[in-house]
Each structure stands twice: as C-alpha cells, then as structure tokens.
Amino acid sequence: MAAGALLLLRRGSGGRLRLSAFSAQGGRSRLFFLRGLVSSNSRSAEDSWLKSLFVRKVDPRKDAHSNLLAKRETSSLYKIQFHNVKPECLESYNKLCQEVLPKIHEGKEYPCTLVGTWNTWYGEQDQAVHLWRYEGGYPALTEVMSKLRHDKGFVEFRRERGNMLLSRKNQLLLEFSFWNEPVPRTGPNIYELRSYQLRPGTMIEWGNYWARAIGFRQDDKEAVGGFFSQIGQLYMVHHLWAYKDLQTREDIRNAAWHKPGWDELVYYTVPLIQEMESRIMIPLQISPLQ
C-alpha cells in the first residue's frame, strides 16, 4: 500500500463489507471484499474485526498510580475542603474558623496539621478552602475524626458552621513525589490553586510530564505543593502556587514560555485535561501559609 493511504470500510450491496484505500493523490484501489449475509452474528464478528484495526493495545500496569507517583518517604494524607458560604455569613464564618481550627492544629492529641486556609478572591465567590495534612495516612485520619466526634466544642462548631453554608465538598489527596513539601511561609502572598480534571487513565502521563515541568517553575520559589485525588472527585490534580501579587504571577508565568522545553511540555499535557479551574485565594490570619 502506498504511504499516506487512507483506509475506508463501507458496506456494499448484499451486506458485503468493502475495504478501499485512498492514496494521497486522490486515487482509489479496491483491496478486497468481506462476503457474507447480513445477520446479527456476522455483524458482531465484523464489528470485532473493525475494532481490532483501531483499538490500541495497552499493557496492564503492575502497580497503582498512587504508589508510582506519591512520596514514599512520607505517609502523609491530605484533605482539601471547599465550603461555599452564604454571602452574608462569610465574616462570621471566618471568625468562627479562626477560633476553632488553631485548636485542632496545635492539639497534641490530633495527628494532623493545618497546611493552609483561604478565602477565594477570584473564582467562585464567598468560598473557603482548607488544606489539612494527616501524618500517618488513613489511620491518622480515622483517629482525628473519631476524637472530634466526641469533642463537644467541635460538635457545636460544626452545627454553627452548618447554618452558614450553602454547600461543601472535600477530597482526600496524596502529594506528588516531585513537588515541594508544603511548609509554612511568611507573607504577604496571594495563592493560586489550579485544579485539573484529567481524562481517566492519564495520571501516569501527567506525572511523567510534570516531573520535568516543575523544574521550569522553581526559580522564584512559587511552587507550594502538588496533589492528586484518592477519594472524592477522582483523576483530580491540584497545583498550589504562591505569588507576591497578580502582576508577579503574570510575570513569572510569562517568563516560563521563554525557557526551552516549557512549550513542549504544555503541548503534551493539554490533551490530558478534561476541565481546569483557577482560584486566586487570600490566606486567613491563622493560615500557616501566609
């Protein structure tokens, strides 16, 4: 067959399948016919044969992507919470959180730390975002939740908080092995949370590309943390960045395009994305990330 030929499978008269090749010059040569009466059995066989032409064979992976992409030297589990607050209650909500969340963060009996807490500035309005770390993974999460259920002060906090919310959701996350560990930093800073809904089955590809891409975004120490979901909305990736202000963000992002290789990595990662969202967030006074 000539190079650049295009295969076309059509059903002809009598139910026969005809496979023809069209050359780049527009000529057509008939290759062969598939004979047979039209029946449910023959159509099923024909469909299977046709799929075999176009379906890519994928080798099964030998390990979960969480084991391949997450940090092995730590067993930390992260929880991100998104709270949509009634507009008239946002000030009261922030005040309540600033009274209660530090007690959990500082409590020795709770194997967890508050990584950061913010209000969304640009993006979905009247929204609070909290990021927690559980040292020890799922057992630590279970221990904290069990203790809080028996804490009368926290139970009252949840009741009062619930009256201020329109909706809420959370996700359990692991951190990418190649990203920075999110540690407290001084401010003032604004934070950008870029959230990506990936196509199912593409997490390994994303990790492979971003293991290289993160090297282009370290010069100004803006990379705070990178996470992928385990429970909740799946195939979700969150990248957390810190900037002095919006103009600094613009300058840093534009500078990345002048580094050889950045454009190629963007080119290959974009097809992996189904949906993406950017939030610009302002930290609360109690946030370790300022």
PDB file of C-alpha atoms in Angstrom:
ATOM      1  CA  MET A   1       0.000   0.000   0.000  1.00  0.00           C
ATOM      2  CA  ALA A   2       1.284   3.471  -0.817  1.00  0.00           C
ATOM      3  CA  ALA A   3       2.482   5.648   2.036  1.00  0.00           C
ATOM      4  CA  GLY A   4      -0.184   8.055   3.252  1.00  0.00           C
ATOM      5  CA  ALA A   5      -3.070   5.873   2.076  1.00  0.00           C
ATOM      6  CA  LEU A   6      -6.364   6.138   3.977  1.00  0.00           C
ATOM      7  CA  LEU A   7      -8.409   3.023   4.753  1.00  0.00           C
ATOM      8  CA  LEU A   8     -12.204   3.253   4.417  1.00  0.00           C
ATOM      9  CA  LEU A   9     -14.563   0.398   5.322  1.00  0.00           C
ATOM     10  CA  ARG A  10     -18.040   0.578   3.777  1.00  0.00           C
ATOM     11  CA  ARG A  11     -20.982  -1.799   3.499  1.00  0.00           C
ATOM     12  CA  GLY A  12     -21.960  -2.511  -0.077  1.00  0.00           C
ATOM     13  CA  SER A  13     -24.908  -4.269  -1.645  1.00  0.00           C
ATOM     14  CA  GLY A  14     -25.921  -7.605  -0.155  1.00  0.00           C
ATOM     15  CA  GLY A  15     -24.356  -6.762   3.198  1.00  0.00           C
ATOM     16  CA  ARG A  16     -20.782  -7.173   1.996  1.00  0.00           C
ATOM     17  CA  LEU A  17     -18.048  -5.077   3.580  1.00  0.00           C
ATOM     18  CA  ARG A  18     -15.711  -3.344   1.152  1.00  0.00           C
ATOM     19  CA  LEU A  19     -12.324  -2.055   2.293  1.00  0.00           C
ATOM     20  CA  SER A  20     -10.822   0.523  -0.037  1.00  0.00           C
ATOM     21  CA  ALA A  21      -7.600   2.503   0.059  1.00  0.00           C
ATOM     22  CA  PHE A  22      -7.425   6.155  -0.965  1.00  0.00           C
ATOM     23  CA  SER A  23      -3.994   7.433  -1.914  1.00  0.00           C
ATOM     24  CA  ALA A  24      -2.708  10.903  -1.117  1.00  0.00           C
ATOM     25  CA  GLN A  25      -3.240  11.789  -4.798  1.00  0.00           C
ATOM     26  CA  GLY A  26      -6.945  11.011  -4.522  1.00  0.00           C
ATOM     27  CA  GLY A  27      -6.882   7.709  -6.426  1.00  0.00           C
ATOM     28  CA  ARG A  28      -8.667   4.653  -5.091  1.00  0.00           C
ATOM     29  CA  SER A  29      -7.742   0.999  -5.285  1.00  0.00           C
ATOM     30  CA  ARG A  30     -10.153  -1.691  -4.123  1.00  0.00           C
ATOM     31  CA  LEU A  31      -8.314  -4.069  -1.820  1.00  0.00           C
ATOM     32  CA  PHE A  32     -10.743  -6.877  -1.006  1.00  0.00           C
ATOM     33  CA  PHE A  33     -14.321  -7.756  -0.090  1.00  0.00           C
ATOM     34  CA  LEU A  34     -15.720  -9.398   3.010  1.00  0.00           C
ATOM     35  CA  ARG A  35     -18.518 -11.651   1.830  1.00  0.00           C
ATOM     36  CA  GLY A  36     -21.425 -12.877   3.870  1.00  0.00           C
ATOM     37  CA  LEU A  37     -25.093 -12.354   4.519  1.00  0.00           C
ATOM     38  CA  VAL A  38     -26.152  -9.595   6.855  1.00  0.00           C
ATOM     39  CA  SER A  39     -27.009 -11.143  10.208  1.00  0.00           C
ATOM     40  CA  SER A  40     -26.590 -10.292  13.875  1.00  0.00           C
ATOM     41  CA  ASN A  41     -23.791 -12.867  14.191  1.00  0.00           C
ATOM     42  CA  SER A  42     -21.864 -11.681  11.150  1.00  0.00           C
ATOM     43  CA  ARG A  43     -22.225  -8.047  12.166  1.00  0.00           C
ATOM     44  CA  SER A  44     -20.869  -8.860  15.618  1.00  0.00           C
ATOM     45  CA  ALA A  45     -17.858 -10.570  14.072  1.00  0.00           C
ATOM     46  CA  GLU A  46     -17.348  -7.685  11.665  1.00  0.00           C
ATOM     47  CA  ASP A  47     -17.525  -5.137  14.492  1.00  0.00           C
ATOM     48  CA  SER A  48     -14.917  -7.043  16.478  1.00  0.00           C
ATOM     49  CA  TRP A  49     -12.635  -7.207  13.437  1.00  0.00           C
ATOM     50  CA  LEU A  50     -13.104  -3.485  12.788  1.00  0.00           C
ATOM     51  CA  LYS A  51     -12.304  -2.558  16.393  1.00  0.00           C
ATOM     52  CA  SER A  52      -9.113  -4.576  16.207  1.00  0.00           C
ATOM     53  CA  LEU A  53      -7.898  -2.206  13.495  1.00  0.00           C
ATOM     54  CA  PHE A  54      -8.206   0.918  15.610  1.00  0.00           C
ATOM     55  CA  VAL A  55      -8.145   0.000  19.326  1.00  0.00           C
ATOM     56  CA  ARG A  56      -4.685   0.487  20.839  1.00  0.00           C
ATOM     57  CA  LYS A  57      -3.421  -2.381  22.949  1.00  0.00           C
ATOM     58  CA  VAL A  58      -2.439  -1.235  26.448  1.00  0.00           C
ATOM     59  CA  ASP A  59      -0.153  -3.261  28.674  1.00  0.00           C
ATOM     60  CA  PRO A  60      -1.601  -3.687  32.181  1.00  0.00           C
ATOM     61  CA  ARG A  61       0.209  -1.734  34.869  1.00  0.00           C
ATOM     62  CA  LYS A  62       1.872  -3.644  37.669  1.00  0.00           C
ATOM     63  CA  ASP A  63       1.152  -1.092  40.420  1.00  0.00           C
ATOM     64  CA  ALA A  64      -1.407   1.569  41.363  1.00  0.00           C
ATOM     65  CA  HIS A  65      -0.561   5.085  40.208  1.00  0.00           C
ATOM     66  CA  SER A  66      -0.716   6.215  43.841  1.00  0.00           C
ATOM     67  CA  ASN A  67       2.296   4.011  44.587  1.00  0.00           C
ATOM     68  CA  LEU A  68       4.144   5.163  41.497  1.00  0.00           C
ATOM     69  CA  LEU A  69       3.578   8.910  41.906  1.00  0.00           C
ATOM     70  CA  ALA A  70       3.309   9.601  45.650  1.00  0.00           C
ATOM     71  CA  LYS A  71       6.171  10.350  48.031  1.00  0.00           C
ATOM     72  CA  ARG A  72       7.492   7.142  49.552  1.00  0.00           C
ATOM     73  CA  GLU A  73       9.477   8.810  52.318  1.00  0.00           C
ATOM     74  CA  THR A  74       6.278  10.088  53.961  1.00  0.00           C
ATOM     75  CA  SER A  75       2.901   8.528  54.631  1.00  0.00           C
ATOM     76  CA  SER A  76       1.012  11.804  54.809  1.00  0.00           C
ATOM     77  CA  LEU A  77      -2.546  12.052  53.607  1.00  0.00           C
ATOM     78  CA  TYR A  78      -4.088  15.415  52.707  1.00  0.00           C
ATOM     79  CA  LYS A  79      -7.673  16.607  52.824  1.00  0.00           C
ATOM     80  CA  ILE A  80      -8.880  19.634  50.895  1.00  0.00           C
ATOM     81  CA  GLN A  81     -12.230  21.172  51.826  1.00  0.00           C
ATOM     82  CA  PHE A  82     -14.308  23.545  49.711  1.00  0.00           C
ATOM     83  CA  HIS A  83     -17.026  25.418  51.629  1.00  0.00           C
ATOM     84  CA  ASN A  84     -19.467  27.673  49.802  1.00  0.00           C
ATOM     85  CA  VAL A  85     -20.629  30.167  52.387  1.00  0.00           C
ATOM     86  CA  LYS A  86     -23.772  32.257  52.449  1.00  0.00           C
ATOM     87  CA  PRO A  87     -22.575  35.725  51.360  1.00  0.00           C
ATOM     88  CA  GLU A  88     -23.961  37.418  54.460  1.00  0.00           C
ATOM     89  CA  CYS A  89     -22.211  34.870  56.717  1.00  0.00           C
ATOM     90  CA  LEU A  90     -18.657  34.940  55.357  1.00  0.00           C
ATOM     91  CA  GLU A  91     -17.282  37.276  58.023  1.00  0.00           C
ATOM     92  CA  SER A  92     -18.868  35.253  60.827  1.00  0.00           C
ATOM     93  CA  TYR A  93     -17.667  32.018  59.225  1.00  0.00           C
ATOM     94  CA  ASN A  94     -14.065  33.265  59.092  1.00  0.00           C
ATOM     95  CA  LYS A  95     -14.219  34.414  62.704  1.00  0.00           C
ATOM     96  CA  LEU A  96     -15.550  31.029  63.829  1.00  0.00           C
ATOM     97  CA  CYS A  97     -12.852  29.129  61.901  1.00  0.00           C
ATOM     98  CA  GLN A  98     -10.122  31.332  63.335  1.00  0.00           C
ATOM     99  CA  GLU A  99     -11.316  30.480  66.830  1.00  0.00           C
ATOM    100  CA  VAL A 100     -11.580  26.697  66.382  1.00  0.00           C
ATOM    101  CA  LEU A 101      -9.162  25.474  63.678  1.00  0.00           C
ATOM    102  CA  PRO A 102      -5.961  26.508  65.523  1.00  0.00           C
ATOM    103  CA  LYS A 103      -7.029  24.357  68.493  1.00  0.00           C
ATOM    104  CA  ILE A 104      -7.057  21.290  66.244  1.00  0.00           C
ATOM    105  CA  HIS A 105      -3.843  22.332  64.503  1.00  0.00           C
ATOM    106  CA  GLU A 106      -1.997  22.833  67.795  1.00  0.00           C
ATOM    107  CA  GLY A 107      -3.597  19.992  69.742  1.00  0.00           C
ATOM    108  CA  LYS A 108      -1.039  17.291  70.514  1.00  0.00           C
ATOM    109  CA  GLU A 109      -3.785  14.684  70.614  1.00  0.00           C
ATOM    110  CA  TYR A 110      -4.585  15.225  66.937  1.00  0.00           C
ATOM    111  CA  PRO A 111      -2.070  13.780  64.399  1.00  0.00           C
ATOM    112  CA  CYS A 112      -2.881  16.454  61.845  1.00  0.00           C
ATOM    113  CA  THR A 113      -1.795  19.966  60.872  1.00  0.00           C
ATOM    114  CA  LEU A 114      -3.496  22.823  59.099  1.00  0.00           C
ATOM    115  CA  VAL A 115      -1.452  23.455  55.941  1.00  0.00           C
ATOM    116  CA  GLY A 116      -3.410  26.490  54.816  1.00  0.00           C
ATOM    117  CA  THR A 117      -6.807  28.168  54.927  1.00  0.00           C
ATOM    118  CA  TRP A 118      -8.062  30.771  52.467  1.00  0.00           C
ATOM    119  CA  ASN A 119     -10.967  32.716  51.034  1.00  0.00           C
ATOM    120  CA  THR A 120     -11.331  32.678  47.270  1.00  0.00           C
ATOM    121  CA  TRP A 121     -10.680  36.129  45.811  1.00  0.00           C
ATOM    122  CA  TYR A 122     -11.084  35.386  42.104  1.00  0.00           C
ATOM    123  CA  GLY A 123     -13.007  32.316  41.058  1.00  0.00           C
ATOM    124  CA  GLU A 124     -16.060  31.020  42.900  1.00  0.00           C
ATOM    125  CA  GLN A 125     -17.061  33.765  45.316  1.00  0.00           C
ATOM    126  CA  ASP A 126     -17.809  33.502  49.051  1.00  0.00           C
ATOM    127  CA  GLN A 127     -15.814  30.288  49.212  1.00  0.00           C
ATOM    128  CA  ALA A 128     -13.428  28.991  51.870  1.00  0.00           C
ATOM    129  CA  VAL A 129     -10.694  26.455  51.133  1.00  0.00           C
ATOM    130  CA  HIS A 130      -8.920  24.465  53.865  1.00  0.00           C
ATOM    131  CA  LEU A 131      -5.989  22.092  53.364  1.00  0.00           C
ATOM    132  CA  TRP A 132      -5.083  19.585  56.106  1.00  0.00           C
ATOM    133  CA  ARG A 133      -2.243  17.093  56.451  1.00  0.00           C
ATOM    134  CA  TYR A 134      -2.655  13.803  58.355  1.00  0.00           C
ATOM    135  CA  GLU A 135       0.700  12.407  59.446  1.00  0.00           C
ATOM    136  CA  GLY A 136       0.328   8.643  59.289  1.00  0.00           C
ATOM    137  CA  GLY A 137      -2.163   8.379  56.433  1.00  0.00           C
ATOM    138  CA  TYR A 138      -5.607   6.856  56.768  1.00  0.00           C
ATOM    139  CA  PRO A 139      -5.158   5.622  60.374  1.00  0.00           C
ATOM    140  CA  ALA A 140      -4.356   9.204  61.417  1.00  0.00           C
ATOM    141  CA  LEU A 141      -7.443  10.497  59.610  1.00  0.00           C
ATOM    142  CA  THR A 142      -9.609   7.888  61.327  1.00  0.00           C
ATOM    143  CA  GLU A 143      -8.147   8.759  64.723  1.00  0.00           C
ATOM    144  CA  VAL A 144      -8.738  12.500  64.277  1.00  0.00           C
ATOM    145  CA  MET A 145     -12.318  12.057  63.048  1.00  0.00           C
ATOM    146  CA  SER A 146     -13.108   9.704  65.939  1.00  0.00           C
ATOM    147  CA  LYS A 147     -11.767  12.124  68.551  1.00  0.00           C
ATOM    148  CA  LEU A 148     -13.540  15.131  67.039  1.00  0.00           C
ATOM    149  CA  ARG A 149     -16.889  13.336  67.051  1.00  0.00           C
ATOM    150  CA  HIS A 150     -16.574  13.108  70.831  1.00  0.00           C
ATOM    151  CA  ASP A 151     -15.416  16.708  71.274  1.00  0.00           C
ATOM    152  CA  LYS A 152     -18.452  18.750  72.381  1.00  0.00           C
ATOM    153  CA  GLY A 153     -16.799  22.002  71.316  1.00  0.00           C
ATOM    154  CA  PHE A 154     -16.180  20.712  67.801  1.00  0.00           C
ATOM    155  CA  VAL A 155     -19.696  19.278  67.534  1.00  0.00           C
ATOM    156  CA  GLU A 156     -21.082  22.721  68.408  1.00  0.00           C
ATOM    157  CA  PHE A 157     -18.674  24.300  65.899  1.00  0.00           C
ATOM    158  CA  ARG A 158     -19.944  22.035  63.114  1.00  0.00           C
ATOM    159  CA  ARG A 159     -23.561  22.796  63.971  1.00  0.00           C
ATOM    160  CA  GLU A 160     -22.975  26.544  63.946  1.00  0.00           C
ATOM    161  CA  ARG A 161     -20.857  26.319  60.794  1.00  0.00           C
ATOM    162  CA  GLY A 162     -23.501  24.261  59.003  1.00  0.00           C
ATOM    163  CA  ASN A 163     -26.024  27.090  59.358  1.00  0.00           C
ATOM    164  CA  MET A 164     -23.657  29.349  57.408  1.00  0.00           C
ATOM    165  CA  LEU A 165     -23.017  27.060  54.418  1.00  0.00           C
ATOM    166  CA  LEU A 166     -24.706  26.643  51.064  1.00  0.00           C
ATOM    167  CA  SER A 167     -22.701  23.537  50.127  1.00  0.00           C
ATOM    168  CA  ARG A 168     -19.441  21.797  50.860  1.00  0.00           C
ATOM    169  CA  LYS A 169     -17.255  19.044  49.433  1.00  0.00           C
ATOM    170  CA  ASN A 170     -13.884  17.506  50.174  1.00  0.00           C
ATOM    171  CA  GLN A 171     -11.279  15.234  48.642  1.00  0.00           C
ATOM    172  CA  LEU A 172      -8.537  13.051  50.067  1.00  0.00           C
ATOM    173  CA  LEU A 173      -5.210  13.623  48.334  1.00  0.00           C
ATOM    174  CA  LEU A 174      -1.665  12.342  48.063  1.00  0.00           C
ATOM    175  CA  GLU A 175       1.251  14.589  47.140  1.00  0.00           C
ATOM    176  CA  PHE A 176       3.325  14.105  44.021  1.00  0.00           C
ATOM    177  CA  SER A 177       6.838  12.882  44.757  1.00  0.00           C
ATOM    178  CA  PHE A 178       8.470  15.562  42.578  1.00  0.00           C
ATOM    179  CA  TRP A 179       6.686  18.570  44.124  1.00  0.00           C
ATOM    180  CA  ASN A 180       7.853  20.646  47.067  1.00  0.00           C
ATOM    181  CA  GLU A 181       6.620  19.752  50.538  1.00  0.00           C
ATOM    182  CA  PRO A 182       4.072  22.441  51.535  1.00  0.00           C
ATOM    183  CA  VAL A 183       5.632  24.166  54.537  1.00  0.00           C
ATOM    184  CA  PRO A 184       4.678  27.397  56.340  1.00  0.00           C
ATOM    185  CA  ARG A 185       5.851  30.591  54.679  1.00  0.00           C
ATOM    186  CA  THR A 186       5.722  34.256  55.570  1.00  0.00           C
ATOM    187  CA  GLY A 187       3.699  36.760  53.594  1.00  0.00           C
ATOM    188  CA  PRO A 188       2.038  38.642  52.354  1.00  0.00           C
ATOM    189  CA  ASN A 189       1.271  36.375  49.386  1.00  0.00           C
ATOM    190  CA  ILE A 190      -1.644  35.526  47.205  1.00  0.00           C
ATOM    191  CA  TYR A 191      -2.165  31.858  46.354  1.00  0.00           C
ATOM    192  CA  GLU A 192      -3.348  30.245  43.162  1.00  0.00           C
ATOM    193  CA  LEU A 193      -4.986  26.833  43.276  1.00  0.00           C
ATOM    194  CA  ARG A 194      -5.065  25.365  39.770  1.00  0.00           C
ATOM    195  CA  SER A 195      -7.326  22.305  39.622  1.00  0.00           C
ATOM    196  CA  TYR A 196      -7.293  19.896  36.683  1.00  0.00           C
ATOM    197  CA  GLN A 197      -9.841  17.203  35.884  1.00  0.00           C
ATOM    198  CA  LEU A 198      -7.826  14.675  33.885  1.00  0.00           C
ATOM    199  CA  ARG A 199      -9.081  12.090  31.453  1.00  0.00           C
ATOM    200  CA  PRO A 200      -9.294   8.715  33.243  1.00  0.00           C
ATOM    201  CA  GLY A 201      -6.161   6.664  32.716  1.00  0.00           C
ATOM    202  CA  THR A 202      -3.808   9.616  32.138  1.00  0.00           C
ATOM    203  CA  MET A 203      -2.455  10.242  35.650  1.00  0.00           C
ATOM    204  CA  ILE A 204       0.845   8.462  34.975  1.00  0.00           C
ATOM    205  CA  GLU A 205       1.387  10.509  31.803  1.00  0.00           C
ATOM    206  CA  TRP A 206       0.626  13.710  33.708  1.00  0.00           C
ATOM    207  CA  GLY A 207       3.110  12.780  36.410  1.00  0.00           C
ATOM    208  CA  ASN A 208       5.819  11.933  33.890  1.00  0.00           C
ATOM    209  CA  TYR A 209       5.491  15.288  32.133  1.00  0.00           C
ATOM    210  CA  TRP A 210       5.195  17.382  35.293  1.00  0.00           C
ATOM    211  CA  ALA A 211       8.194  15.689  36.889  1.00  0.00           C
ATOM    212  CA  ARG A 212      10.138  17.604  34.220  1.00  0.00           C
ATOM    213  CA  ALA A 213       7.876  20.659  34.006  1.00  0.00           C
ATOM    214  CA  ILE A 214       8.228  21.539  37.695  1.00  0.00           C
ATOM    215  CA  GLY A 215      11.907  22.315  37.053  1.00  0.00           C
ATOM    216  CA  PHE A 216      10.845  25.308  34.961  1.00  0.00           C
ATOM    217  CA  ARG A 217       8.803  26.773  37.848  1.00  0.00           C
ATOM    218  CA  GLN A 218      11.212  26.721  40.804  1.00  0.00           C
ATOM    219  CA  ASP A 219      13.322  29.849  40.219  1.00  0.00           C
ATOM    220  CA  ASP A 220      11.052  32.177  42.182  1.00  0.00           C
ATOM    221  CA  LYS A 221      10.030  29.574  44.772  1.00  0.00           C
ATOM    222  CA  GLU A 222       6.403  29.935  43.759  1.00  0.00           C
ATOM    223  CA  ALA A 223       5.698  26.169  43.757  1.00  0.00           C
ATOM    224  CA  VAL A 224       3.995  25.305  47.073  1.00  0.00           C
ATOM    225  CA  GLY A 225       2.565  21.816  46.563  1.00  0.00           C
ATOM    226  CA  GLY A 226       1.108  19.369  44.062  1.00  0.00           C
ATOM    227  CA  PHE A 227      -1.547  16.760  44.865  1.00  0.00           C
ATOM    228  CA  PHE A 228      -3.747  14.142  43.212  1.00  0.00           C
ATOM    229  CA  SER A 229      -7.057  12.796  44.497  1.00  0.00           C
ATOM    230  CA  GLN A 230      -7.648   9.381  46.024  1.00  0.00           C
ATOM    231  CA  ILE A 231     -11.213   9.747  47.324  1.00  0.00           C
ATOM    232  CA  GLY A 232     -13.853  12.192  46.177  1.00  0.00           C
ATOM    233  CA  GLN A 233     -13.715  13.510  42.648  1.00  0.00           C
ATOM    234  CA  LEU A 234     -11.190  11.193  41.001  1.00  0.00           C
ATOM    235  CA  TYR A 235      -8.456  11.974  38.479  1.00  0.00           C
ATOM    236  CA  MET A 236      -8.231  15.439  40.003  1.00  0.00           C
ATOM    237  CA  VAL A 237      -4.905  17.249  40.272  1.00  0.00           C
ATOM    238  CA  HIS A 238      -4.305  20.382  42.367  1.00  0.00           C
ATOM    239  CA  HIS A 239      -1.261  22.617  41.964  1.00  0.00           C
ATOM    240  CA  LEU A 240      -0.765  25.278  44.645  1.00  0.00           C
ATOM    241  CA  TRP A 241       1.347  28.362  43.868  1.00  0.00           C
ATOM    242  CA  ALA A 242       2.317  31.461  45.869  1.00  0.00           C
ATOM    243  CA  TYR A 243       2.928  34.923  44.392  1.00  0.00           C
ATOM    244  CA  LYS A 244       3.579  38.371  45.783  1.00  0.00           C
ATOM    245  CA  ASP A 245       0.694  39.815  43.759  1.00  0.00           C
ATOM    246  CA  LEU A 246      -1.197  39.347  40.485  1.00  0.00           C
ATOM    247  CA  GLN A 247       1.405  41.183  38.404  1.00  0.00           C
ATOM    248  CA  THR A 248       4.191  39.000  39.786  1.00  0.00           C
ATOM    249  CA  ARG A 249       2.126  35.965  38.878  1.00  0.00           C
ATOM    250  CA  GLU A 250       1.765  37.260  35.325  1.00  0.00           C
ATOM    251  CA  ASP A 251       5.489  37.994  35.003  1.00  0.00           C
ATOM    252  CA  ILE A 252       6.561  34.577  36.325  1.00  0.00           C
ATOM    253  CA  ARG A 253       4.138  32.676  34.121  1.00  0.00           C
ATOM    254  CA  ASN A 254       5.190  34.623  31.022  1.00  0.00           C
ATOM    255  CA  ALA A 255       8.870  34.017  31.789  1.00  0.00           C
ATOM    256  CA  ALA A 256       8.313  30.256  31.716  1.00  0.00           C
ATOM    257  CA  TRP A 257       7.477  30.445  27.999  1.00  0.00           C
ATOM    258  CA  HIS A 258      10.986  31.733  27.269  1.00  0.00           C
ATOM    259  CA  LYS A 259      12.604  28.614  28.752  1.00  0.00           C
ATOM    260  CA  PRO A 260      13.415  25.931  26.154  1.00  0.00           C
ATOM    261  CA  GLY A 261      11.185  22.916  26.626  1.00  0.00           C
ATOM    262  CA  TRP A 262       8.297  24.507  28.540  1.00  0.00           C
ATOM    263  CA  ASP A 263       6.147  24.916  25.423  1.00  0.00           C
ATOM    264  CA  GLU A 264       6.637  21.254  24.518  1.00  0.00           C
ATOM    265  CA  LEU A 265       5.560  20.063  27.962  1.00  0.00           C
ATOM    266  CA  VAL A 266       2.433  22.239  27.836  1.00  0.00           C
ATOM    267  CA  TYR A 267       1.670  20.893  24.354  1.00  0.00           C
ATOM    268  CA  TYR A 268       1.695  17.293  25.608  1.00  0.00           C
ATOM    269  CA  THR A 269      -0.196  17.847  28.872  1.00  0.00           C
ATOM    270  CA  VAL A 270      -3.110  19.880  27.494  1.00  0.00           C
ATOM    271  CA  PRO A 271      -4.714  16.852  25.722  1.00  0.00           C
ATOM    272  CA  LEU A 272      -4.806  15.019  29.068  1.00  0.00           C
ATOM    273  CA  ILE A 273      -7.164  17.615  30.599  1.00  0.00           C
ATOM    274  CA  GLN A 274     -10.948  17.442  30.538  1.00  0.00           C
ATOM    275  CA  GLU A 275     -11.547  20.569  32.615  1.00  0.00           C
ATOM    276  CA  MET A 276      -9.479  23.070  34.570  1.00  0.00           C
ATOM    277  CA  GLU A 277     -10.111  25.840  37.090  1.00  0.00           C
ATOM    278  CA  SER A 278      -8.024  28.589  38.657  1.00  0.00           C
ATOM    279  CA  ARG A 279      -8.720  30.143  42.057  1.00  0.00           C
ATOM    280  CA  ILE A 280      -6.858  33.154  43.426  1.00  0.00           C
ATOM    281  CA  MET A 281      -7.017  32.927  47.206  1.00  0.00           C
ATOM    282  CA  ILE A 282      -6.218  35.157  50.192  1.00  0.00           C
ATOM    283  CA  PRO A 283      -4.985  33.409  53.367  1.00  0.00           C
ATOM    284  CA  LEU A 284      -6.782  33.903  56.672  1.00  0.00           C
ATOM    285  CA  GLN A 285      -4.775  35.253  59.608  1.00  0.00           C
ATOM    286  CA  ILE A 286      -4.428  31.770  61.118  1.00  0.00           C
ATOM    287  CA  SER A 287      -3.085  30.168  57.934  1.00  0.00           C
ATOM    288  CA  PRO A 288       0.491  28.765  58.196  1.00  0.00           C
ATOM    289  CA  LEU A 289       0.821  29.676  54.510  1.00  0.00           C
ATOM    290  CA  GLN A 290       0.772  33.486  54.521  1.00  0.00           C
TER     291      GLN A 290
END
